[in-house]
Short mmCIF file of C-alpha atoms in Angstrom, two decimals:
data_model
loop_
_atom_site.label_atom_id
_atom_site.label_comp_id
_atom_site.label_asym_id
_atom_site.label_seq_id
_atom_site.Cartn_x
_atom_site.Cartn_y
_atom_site.Cartn_z
CA MET A 15 7.58 -1.03 54.48
CA MET A 16 5.35 0.63 51.94
CA HIS A 17 3.23 -2.51 51.42
CA THR A 18 2.70 -2.53 55.45
CA ARG A 19 1.81 0.89 55.58
CA LYS A 20 -0.87 0.41 52.55
CA ILE A 21 -2.34 -2.49 54.50
CA ARG A 22 -2.80 -0.33 57.80
CA LEU A 23 -4.26 2.50 55.87
CA MET A 24 -6.78 0.10 54.32
CA MET A 25 -7.82 -1.42 57.45
CA ALA A 26 -8.25 2.04 59.13
CA SER A 27 -10.44 3.03 56.26
CA ALA A 28 -12.66 0.12 56.63
CA ALA A 29 -13.02 0.69 60.39
CA LEU A 30 -13.90 4.16 59.75
CA LEU A 31 -16.62 3.21 57.29
CA THR A 32 -18.02 0.79 59.55
CA LEU A 33 -18.25 3.35 62.27
CA ALA A 34 -19.54 6.00 60.08
CA GLY A 35 -22.74 4.10 58.58
CA PRO A 36 -25.07 1.27 59.32
CA ALA A 37 -24.13 -2.21 58.40
CA PHE A 38 -26.95 -2.77 56.24
CA ALA A 39 -28.54 -0.10 54.29
CA LEU A 40 -32.22 0.12 54.44
CA ASP A 41 -34.50 -1.27 51.70
CA GLY A 42 -37.07 1.39 50.94
CA ALA A 43 -38.85 -0.90 48.56
CA ASP A 44 -39.27 -3.64 51.26
CA LEU A 45 -40.45 -1.01 53.73
CA MET A 46 -43.32 0.18 51.05
CA LYS A 47 -44.09 -3.65 50.37
CA LYS A 48 -44.60 -4.65 54.06
CA LEU A 49 -46.51 -1.53 54.69
CA ASP A 50 -48.74 -2.25 51.76
CA ALA A 51 -49.29 -5.73 53.19
CA ALA A 52 -50.38 -4.38 56.56
CA THR A 53 -52.77 -1.90 54.92
CA ASN A 54 -54.55 -4.49 52.89
CA ALA A 55 -56.04 -6.15 55.83
CA ASN A 56 -58.30 -3.08 55.77
CA GLY A 57 -59.26 -3.18 52.35
CA THR A 58 -56.72 -0.83 50.97
CA SER A 59 -53.69 -0.77 48.97
CA LEU A 60 -50.63 1.56 48.50
CA THR A 61 -48.75 2.33 45.30
CA TYR A 62 -45.73 4.51 44.71
CA ASP A 63 -43.15 5.52 42.29
CA LYS A 64 -39.96 5.74 43.95
CA ALA A 65 -38.59 5.01 47.43
CA GLU A 66 -35.21 6.75 48.31
CA VAL A 67 -32.87 5.95 51.15
CA ASP A 68 -30.60 8.27 52.87
CA GLY A 69 -29.08 6.95 56.12
CA ASP A 70 -32.12 6.28 58.41
CA LYS A 71 -34.48 8.41 56.22
CA VAL A 72 -36.81 6.98 53.44
CA THR A 73 -38.61 9.35 51.09
CA VAL A 74 -41.28 7.87 49.06
CA SER A 75 -42.95 9.74 46.26
CA GLY A 76 -45.93 9.30 43.99
CA VAL A 77 -47.91 7.74 46.90
CA GLN A 78 -51.52 6.58 46.15
CA LEU A 79 -53.96 4.86 48.34
CA LYS A 80 -56.61 2.81 46.83
CA VAL A 81 -59.69 1.34 48.37
CA ALA A 82 -60.77 -2.41 47.08
CA SER A 83 -64.43 -1.35 46.89
CA HIS A 84 -63.89 1.44 44.54
CA PRO A 85 -61.09 0.20 42.24
CA GLY A 86 -61.28 3.14 39.78
CA ASP A 87 -60.59 5.85 42.31
CA ALA A 88 -57.29 6.65 44.16
CA LEU A 89 -56.40 9.14 46.85
CA LYS A 90 -53.18 10.87 45.57
CA ILE A 91 -51.19 11.54 48.77
CA GLY A 92 -47.84 12.49 47.25
CA GLU A 93 -44.47 12.35 49.13
CA LEU A 94 -44.10 10.68 52.40
CA THR A 95 -41.05 11.11 54.57
CA PHE A 96 -40.02 8.28 57.06
CA GLU A 97 -37.31 9.61 59.31
CA GLY A 98 -35.59 7.51 62.05
CA VAL A 99 -36.13 4.30 60.47
CA GLU A 100 -34.74 0.96 61.64
CA GLU A 101 -35.33 -2.70 60.73
CA THR A 102 -36.84 -4.43 63.73
CA GLU A 103 -36.09 -8.14 64.73
CA GLY A 104 -37.97 -10.36 62.36
CA GLY A 105 -37.78 -8.19 59.34
CA GLY A 106 -40.24 -5.44 60.18
CA TYR A 107 -39.66 -1.70 60.51
CA TYR A 108 -39.98 1.03 62.87
CA ALA A 109 -40.02 4.87 62.14
CA GLU A 110 -39.89 7.66 64.45
CA THR A 111 -41.82 10.04 62.51
CA VAL A 112 -43.74 9.77 59.34
CA SER A 113 -44.55 13.21 57.63
CA PHE A 114 -47.46 13.77 55.10
CA PRO A 115 -47.74 16.57 52.78
CA ASP A 116 -50.75 19.04 53.33
CA VAL A 117 -53.91 17.95 51.84
CA ASN A 118 -55.78 20.61 49.68
CA LEU A 119 -58.77 19.16 47.78
CA SER A 120 -61.42 21.02 45.67
CA GLN A 121 -64.58 19.79 44.14
CA ASP A 122 -67.19 21.87 42.60
CA GLU A 123 -67.83 24.77 44.97
CA GLY A 124 -66.12 23.20 48.10
CA SER A 125 -62.72 22.48 49.43
CA LEU A 126 -60.94 20.64 52.24
CA SER A 127 -57.48 21.65 53.58
CA VAL A 128 -55.67 19.60 56.38
CA LYS A 129 -52.06 20.80 57.38
CA ASP A 130 -49.29 19.30 59.47
CA ILE A 131 -50.16 15.44 59.17
CA LEU A 132 -47.64 13.55 61.31
CA LEU A 133 -47.50 9.93 62.54
CA SER A 134 -44.85 9.07 65.43
CA GLY A 135 -43.63 5.93 66.43
CA LEU A 136 -44.89 3.65 63.42
CA THR A 137 -44.35 0.09 63.58
CA ILE A 138 -44.66 -1.94 60.45
CA PRO A 139 -44.94 -5.87 60.84
CA ALA A 140 -42.78 -8.20 58.93
CA ASN A 141 -45.94 -10.55 58.63
CA ALA A 142 -49.30 -8.78 58.54
CA ASN A 143 -50.98 -12.10 58.24
CA GLY A 144 -49.81 -13.30 61.81
CA GLY A 145 -52.12 -13.45 64.73
CA THR A 146 -50.29 -11.62 67.37
CA ILE A 147 -49.97 -7.93 68.56
CA ASN A 148 -46.65 -7.70 66.74
CA ASP A 149 -48.42 -8.36 63.48
CA ILE A 150 -50.45 -5.33 63.58
CA LEU A 151 -49.64 -2.08 61.89
CA LEU A 152 -49.23 0.23 64.90
CA TYR A 153 -48.55 4.06 65.63
CA GLU A 154 -47.61 5.79 68.98
CA SER A 155 -49.26 8.87 68.08
CA ALA A 156 -50.92 10.66 65.03
CA SER A 157 -51.88 14.28 64.87
CA THR A 158 -52.89 17.13 62.44
CA GLY A 159 -52.79 20.91 62.56
CA PRO A 160 -55.76 22.78 61.28
CA ILE A 161 -58.58 21.35 59.28
CA THR A 162 -60.74 23.59 57.19
CA VAL A 163 -63.71 22.83 55.04
CA ASN A 164 -65.14 25.76 52.70
CA ALA A 165 -68.35 25.76 50.62
CA LYS A 166 -69.10 28.47 48.10
CA GLY A 167 -66.00 30.41 49.04
CA LYS A 168 -67.08 30.52 52.94
CA GLU A 169 -65.54 28.39 55.69
CA VAL A 170 -68.39 26.39 57.14
CA PHE A 171 -65.98 23.89 59.36
CA SER A 172 -62.69 24.07 61.03
CA LEU A 173 -60.79 22.49 63.99
CA GLU A 174 -57.47 23.56 65.42
CA SER A 175 -55.68 20.26 65.56
CA THR A 176 -56.47 16.41 66.36
CA GLU A 177 -54.24 14.05 68.25
CA ALA A 178 -54.39 10.14 68.89
CA ASN A 179 -52.37 8.19 71.03
CA LEU A 180 -51.89 4.45 71.43
CA ALA A 181 -49.89 2.97 74.22
CA ARG A 182 -49.14 -0.76 74.75
CA GLN A 183 -50.11 -2.28 78.12
CA GLU A 184 -47.50 -4.13 80.28
CA ASN A 185 -46.57 -7.47 78.62
CA ASP A 186 -48.29 -6.72 75.57
CA ALA A 187 -51.64 -7.50 76.89
CA GLY A 188 -53.42 -4.83 74.96
CA PHE A 189 -53.62 -1.05 74.37
CA ASP A 190 -54.95 1.80 75.94
CA PHE A 191 -56.07 4.69 73.48
CA ASP A 192 -57.12 8.17 73.66
CA ALA A 193 -57.85 11.08 71.17
CA THR A 194 -58.81 14.60 70.84
CA ALA A 195 -60.22 17.21 68.25
CA SER A 196 -60.06 20.88 69.79
CA GLY A 197 -61.27 24.01 68.66
CA ILE A 198 -64.05 22.65 66.48
CA LYS A 199 -66.23 25.27 64.92
CA ALA A 200 -69.30 25.04 62.46
CA ASP A 201 -70.93 27.98 60.81
CA LEU A 202 -74.59 26.97 60.10
CA SER A 203 -75.48 30.57 58.94
CA SER A 204 -75.41 29.41 55.29
CA VAL A 205 -78.37 26.83 55.57
CA GLU A 206 -80.75 27.81 52.94
CA ASP A 207 -83.99 26.22 53.96
CA ALA A 208 -86.13 28.95 55.62
CA LYS A 209 -87.59 26.82 58.34
CA THR A 210 -84.36 25.25 59.30
CA LYS A 211 -82.71 28.55 59.21
CA ASP A 212 -85.11 30.05 61.49
CA ALA A 213 -84.82 27.22 64.00
CA ILE A 214 -80.91 27.39 63.92
CA GLU A 215 -81.12 30.99 64.88
CA LYS A 216 -83.99 30.84 67.59
CA LEU A 217 -81.74 27.82 69.38
CA GLY A 218 -78.71 29.96 69.04
CA LEU A 219 -76.81 27.58 66.83
CA THR A 220 -75.58 29.83 64.11
CA THR A 221 -72.18 29.03 65.21
CA LEU A 222 -70.93 26.02 67.04
CA ASP A 223 -67.77 25.76 69.40
CA GLY A 224 -66.45 22.75 70.92
CA ALA A 225 -64.60 19.77 71.28
CA LEU A 226 -64.43 15.90 70.80
CA THR A 227 -62.68 13.55 73.32
CA MET A 228 -62.31 9.79 73.19
CA LYS A 229 -60.50 7.40 75.77
CA GLY A 230 -60.59 3.53 76.13
CA SER A 231 -58.84 0.28 76.22
CA TRP A 232 -58.57 -2.97 74.42
CA GLU A 233 -57.34 -6.14 76.00
CA ILE A 234 -55.96 -8.67 73.31
CA GLU A 235 -56.86 -12.02 75.03
CA SER A 236 -60.35 -11.61 76.21
CA GLY A 237 -61.18 -9.05 73.44
CA ASN A 238 -62.24 -6.65 75.96
CA VAL A 239 -63.11 -3.30 74.57
CA ALA A 240 -63.77 -0.61 77.03
CA LEU A 241 -64.79 2.87 75.61
CA GLU A 242 -64.81 5.13 78.60
CA GLU A 243 -65.32 8.24 76.94
CA TYR A 244 -66.50 9.30 73.47
CA SER A 245 -67.87 12.95 74.09
CA PHE A 246 -69.04 15.87 71.95
CA ASP A 247 -68.97 19.01 74.11
CA PHE A 248 -70.33 22.17 72.59
CA LYS A 249 -70.49 25.79 74.36
CA ASN A 250 -74.06 26.85 75.10
CA VAL A 251 -75.33 23.39 73.94
CA GLY A 252 -74.22 20.66 76.14
CA ARG A 253 -71.99 17.55 76.47
CA LEU A 254 -73.14 14.11 74.83
CA ASN A 255 -71.03 11.15 75.94
CA PHE A 256 -71.15 7.50 74.90
CA ALA A 257 -69.45 4.60 76.78
CA PHE A 258 -69.62 0.92 76.30
CA ASP A 259 -67.91 -2.33 77.39
CA ILE A 260 -67.84 -5.39 75.20
CA SER A 261 -65.97 -8.79 75.26
CA GLY A 262 -65.10 -11.19 72.48
CA TYR A 263 -63.23 -8.45 70.08
CA THR A 264 -60.05 -10.64 69.68
CA LEU A 265 -57.51 -10.58 67.19
CA ALA A 266 -59.10 -13.71 65.66
CA PHE A 267 -62.42 -11.78 65.52
CA VAL A 268 -60.92 -8.90 63.64
CA LYS A 269 -59.21 -11.12 61.16
CA SER A 270 -62.50 -13.21 60.50
CA MET A 271 -64.20 -9.76 59.88
CA GLN A 272 -61.67 -8.30 57.55
CA GLU A 273 -61.76 -11.54 55.56
CA ALA A 274 -65.56 -11.19 55.36
CA MET A 275 -65.07 -7.88 54.11
CA LYS A 276 -62.47 -8.66 51.49
CA ALA A 277 -64.80 -11.53 50.10
CA ALA A 278 -67.55 -9.23 49.98
CA GLU A 279 -65.58 -6.53 47.93
CA ALA A 280 -64.23 -9.22 45.66
CA ASN A 281 -67.75 -10.65 44.82
CA PRO A 282 -69.03 -8.53 41.54
CA ASN A 283 -72.65 -9.73 42.51
CA LYS A 284 -73.16 -6.93 45.05
CA GLU A 285 -76.76 -8.13 46.16
CA GLU A 286 -75.11 -11.64 46.80
CA ALA A 287 -72.06 -10.06 48.34
CA ASN A 288 -74.34 -8.01 50.90
CA GLN A 289 -76.22 -11.16 51.87
CA ALA A 290 -72.93 -13.02 52.62
CA MET A 291 -71.62 -10.14 54.32
CA GLY A 292 -74.58 -9.93 56.58
CA LEU A 293 -74.76 -13.68 57.27
CA ALA A 294 -71.02 -13.66 58.13
CA MET A 295 -71.50 -10.58 60.53
CA MET A 296 -74.38 -12.69 62.20
CA GLY A 297 -72.02 -15.36 62.88
CA LEU A 298 -69.22 -13.17 64.27
CA MET A 299 -71.72 -11.46 66.40
CA GLN A 300 -72.02 -14.64 68.28
CA GLN A 301 -68.64 -14.31 69.64
CA LEU A 302 -69.32 -11.08 71.29
CA THR A 303 -70.46 -10.28 74.79
CA PHE A 304 -72.33 -7.28 76.38
CA ASN A 305 -70.89 -5.99 79.69
CA SER A 306 -72.35 -2.33 79.92
CA ALA A 307 -73.09 0.76 78.00
CA GLU A 308 -74.10 4.57 78.70
CA ILE A 309 -75.39 7.56 77.01
CA ARG A 310 -75.44 10.82 79.05
CA PHE A 311 -76.01 14.36 78.24
CA ASP A 312 -75.28 17.18 80.40
CA ASP A 313 -77.16 20.23 79.57
CA ALA A 314 -75.67 23.92 78.74
CA SER A 315 -78.76 25.79 78.09
CA ILE A 316 -80.01 24.05 74.90
CA THR A 317 -82.87 22.29 76.46
CA LYS A 318 -84.72 25.50 77.61
CA LYS A 319 -84.14 26.98 74.16
CA ALA A 320 -85.60 23.93 72.60
CA LEU A 321 -88.65 23.89 74.63
CA ASP A 322 -89.17 27.70 73.96
CA TYR A 323 -88.88 27.11 70.20
CA ALA A 324 -90.98 23.90 70.43
CA GLY A 325 -93.57 25.82 72.05
CA SER A 326 -93.49 28.86 69.71
CA GLN A 327 -94.37 26.50 66.95
CA GLN A 328 -97.64 25.28 68.92
CA GLY A 329 -98.62 28.69 70.19
CA VAL A 330 -97.75 28.08 73.98
CA SER A 331 -94.62 28.93 76.13
CA GLY A 332 -91.72 26.46 76.79
CA GLU A 333 -93.07 25.84 80.41
CA GLN A 334 -96.24 24.78 78.72
CA MET A 335 -94.38 22.73 76.27
CA ALA A 336 -92.56 20.89 79.10
CA GLN A 337 -95.89 19.99 80.79
CA SER A 338 -97.34 18.65 77.78
CA LEU A 339 -94.25 16.33 77.25
CA LYS A 340 -94.56 15.27 80.82
CA GLY A 341 -98.06 14.14 80.12
CA LEU A 342 -97.14 12.46 76.61
CA VAL A 343 -94.16 10.38 77.80
CA PRO A 344 -95.99 7.87 79.97
CA ILE A 345 -98.56 7.36 76.94
CA MET A 346 -95.69 6.58 74.54
CA MET A 347 -94.00 4.33 77.01
CA ALA A 348 -97.14 2.18 77.77
CA GLN A 349 -96.89 1.05 74.21
CA LEU A 350 -93.78 -0.87 74.92
CA ASN A 351 -95.25 -2.91 77.83
CA VAL A 352 -92.21 -2.31 80.13
CA PRO A 353 -94.01 -1.07 83.28
CA GLU A 354 -90.89 -0.70 85.36
CA LEU A 355 -88.98 1.15 82.56
CA GLN A 356 -91.91 3.24 82.06
CA ASN A 357 -91.87 4.52 85.58
CA GLN A 358 -88.14 5.25 85.26
CA VAL A 359 -88.41 7.18 82.19
CA SER A 360 -91.37 9.26 83.40
CA ALA A 361 -89.63 10.22 86.61
CA ALA A 362 -86.39 11.10 84.89
CA VAL A 363 -88.00 13.28 82.19
CA ASN A 364 -90.18 15.02 84.86
CA ALA A 365 -86.96 15.76 87.05
CA TYR A 366 -85.11 16.71 83.80
CA LEU A 367 -87.72 19.15 82.54
CA ASP A 368 -88.26 20.89 85.85
CA GLY A 369 -84.41 21.67 85.92
CA PRO A 370 -82.48 20.55 82.98
CA LYS A 371 -78.88 19.39 84.33
CA SER A 372 -78.33 15.71 83.15
CA LEU A 373 -80.03 12.93 81.41
CA THR A 374 -78.54 9.34 81.50
CA ILE A 375 -79.40 6.06 79.99
CA SER A 376 -77.36 3.26 81.34
CA ALA A 377 -77.48 -0.65 80.71
CA ALA A 378 -75.54 -2.77 83.33
CA PRO A 379 -76.56 -6.36 83.56
CA GLU A 380 -75.76 -8.15 86.64
CA LYS A 381 -73.74 -10.72 84.60
CA PRO A 382 -72.38 -10.23 80.95
CA VAL A 383 -74.85 -11.00 78.35
CA PRO A 384 -73.83 -12.92 75.13
CA PHE A 385 -75.17 -11.00 71.89
CA PRO A 386 -77.07 -14.08 70.78
CA MET A 387 -79.19 -13.84 73.85
CA ILE A 388 -79.83 -10.30 73.09
CA MET A 389 -80.63 -10.98 69.39
CA GLY A 390 -83.06 -13.83 70.70
CA ALA A 391 -84.82 -11.21 73.05
CA ALA A 392 -85.17 -8.76 70.29
CA MET A 393 -86.91 -10.99 67.97
CA GLY A 394 -88.91 -13.17 70.44
CA ALA A 395 -89.86 -10.74 73.19
CA PRO A 396 -88.59 -7.28 72.81
CA ASN A 397 -90.13 -5.94 75.76
CA THR A 398 -87.70 -8.19 77.95
CA ILE A 399 -84.54 -6.40 76.59
CA PRO A 400 -84.61 -3.63 79.35
CA SER A 401 -84.49 -6.38 81.97
CA VAL A 402 -82.03 -8.54 80.13
CA LEU A 403 -79.62 -5.55 79.86
CA GLY A 404 -80.33 -3.70 83.12
CA VAL A 405 -81.49 -0.64 81.66
CA LYS A 406 -81.87 2.18 84.00
CA VAL A 407 -82.92 5.93 83.21
CA THR A 408 -82.07 8.74 85.58
CA ALA A 409 -81.78 12.44 85.58
CA ASN A 410 -79.75 15.32 87.37
CA ASP A 411 -77.39 12.88 89.12
#
């Protein structure tokens, strides 16, 4: 009877232990090994002192980041905390969050501070050398709190927060991404050069207040990268936005580029390495196709201030400076021997200077243009590039 009771008690205890904890304990060393392998593709490596596991939490101490091109240097990260960790199918890992220690760096008379660094939804691949979307180190979001830069005891740059998001498209076709840096502030009052300081003050740029925004997508199979927005927007200055669309930036392209960079970094003869890297990049560029691009500036009062300041340096008014520029632009454009573009630029500049609102330079060819064709035009007939790329210049639209 006692023997039966003991057997039942042992079975109940085993069942309780099974329900209370995971079937297999996480391997912190293996997690860091695979994370290091995934970062190696970018020419960096991770080292650490100890990885401790507590349920689905992995705490890694003494973490350092090393860059292959600077073997003697290492960025001391400190302690990383992975929470909500689970092993994925195939042997990779997923962590709900990864917390970093605050950064506080000081050198000479300057310092840098970064607070509240966090990664969410980190996926560590089992095989970083593979060629699929599942073999890439990915995160769902990355964020920081305040970032400040001090020089000689004075805060010269700061931002309130940053956030970047990465979302997989349906059927793992690619990614949609976006990022913001809000509350950017820069103090230019400490500039020492007298002439530069005078220009900054008269342009009203002693302090800058603005934000950075980015948005785009990447389609894996075609390698289509569409950067819809990459903008810098500052109060009382304006908004400068870049956009482009290219194809051919596939996973194979990325891998070839990483291998070329690794080979260059491993070559002790830097001159030879740079030449080899240049040739490799020229070869890789053959795989890319140009679809479109645009640069646009929306004025927020800086143009008039710039004209007034430039005019004061020449002993004329801002309006007179604008009229001088109207006459100078056609002369400068004539040297390029592109009559159609010359007329566009002249008309756009005239309209913009008369009432500054926006100025846009766009390139949208009727059909996608392979990069080798652009390179050939640049070397053989530079004046044909505007027509090859479908360049247009407009103002106030």
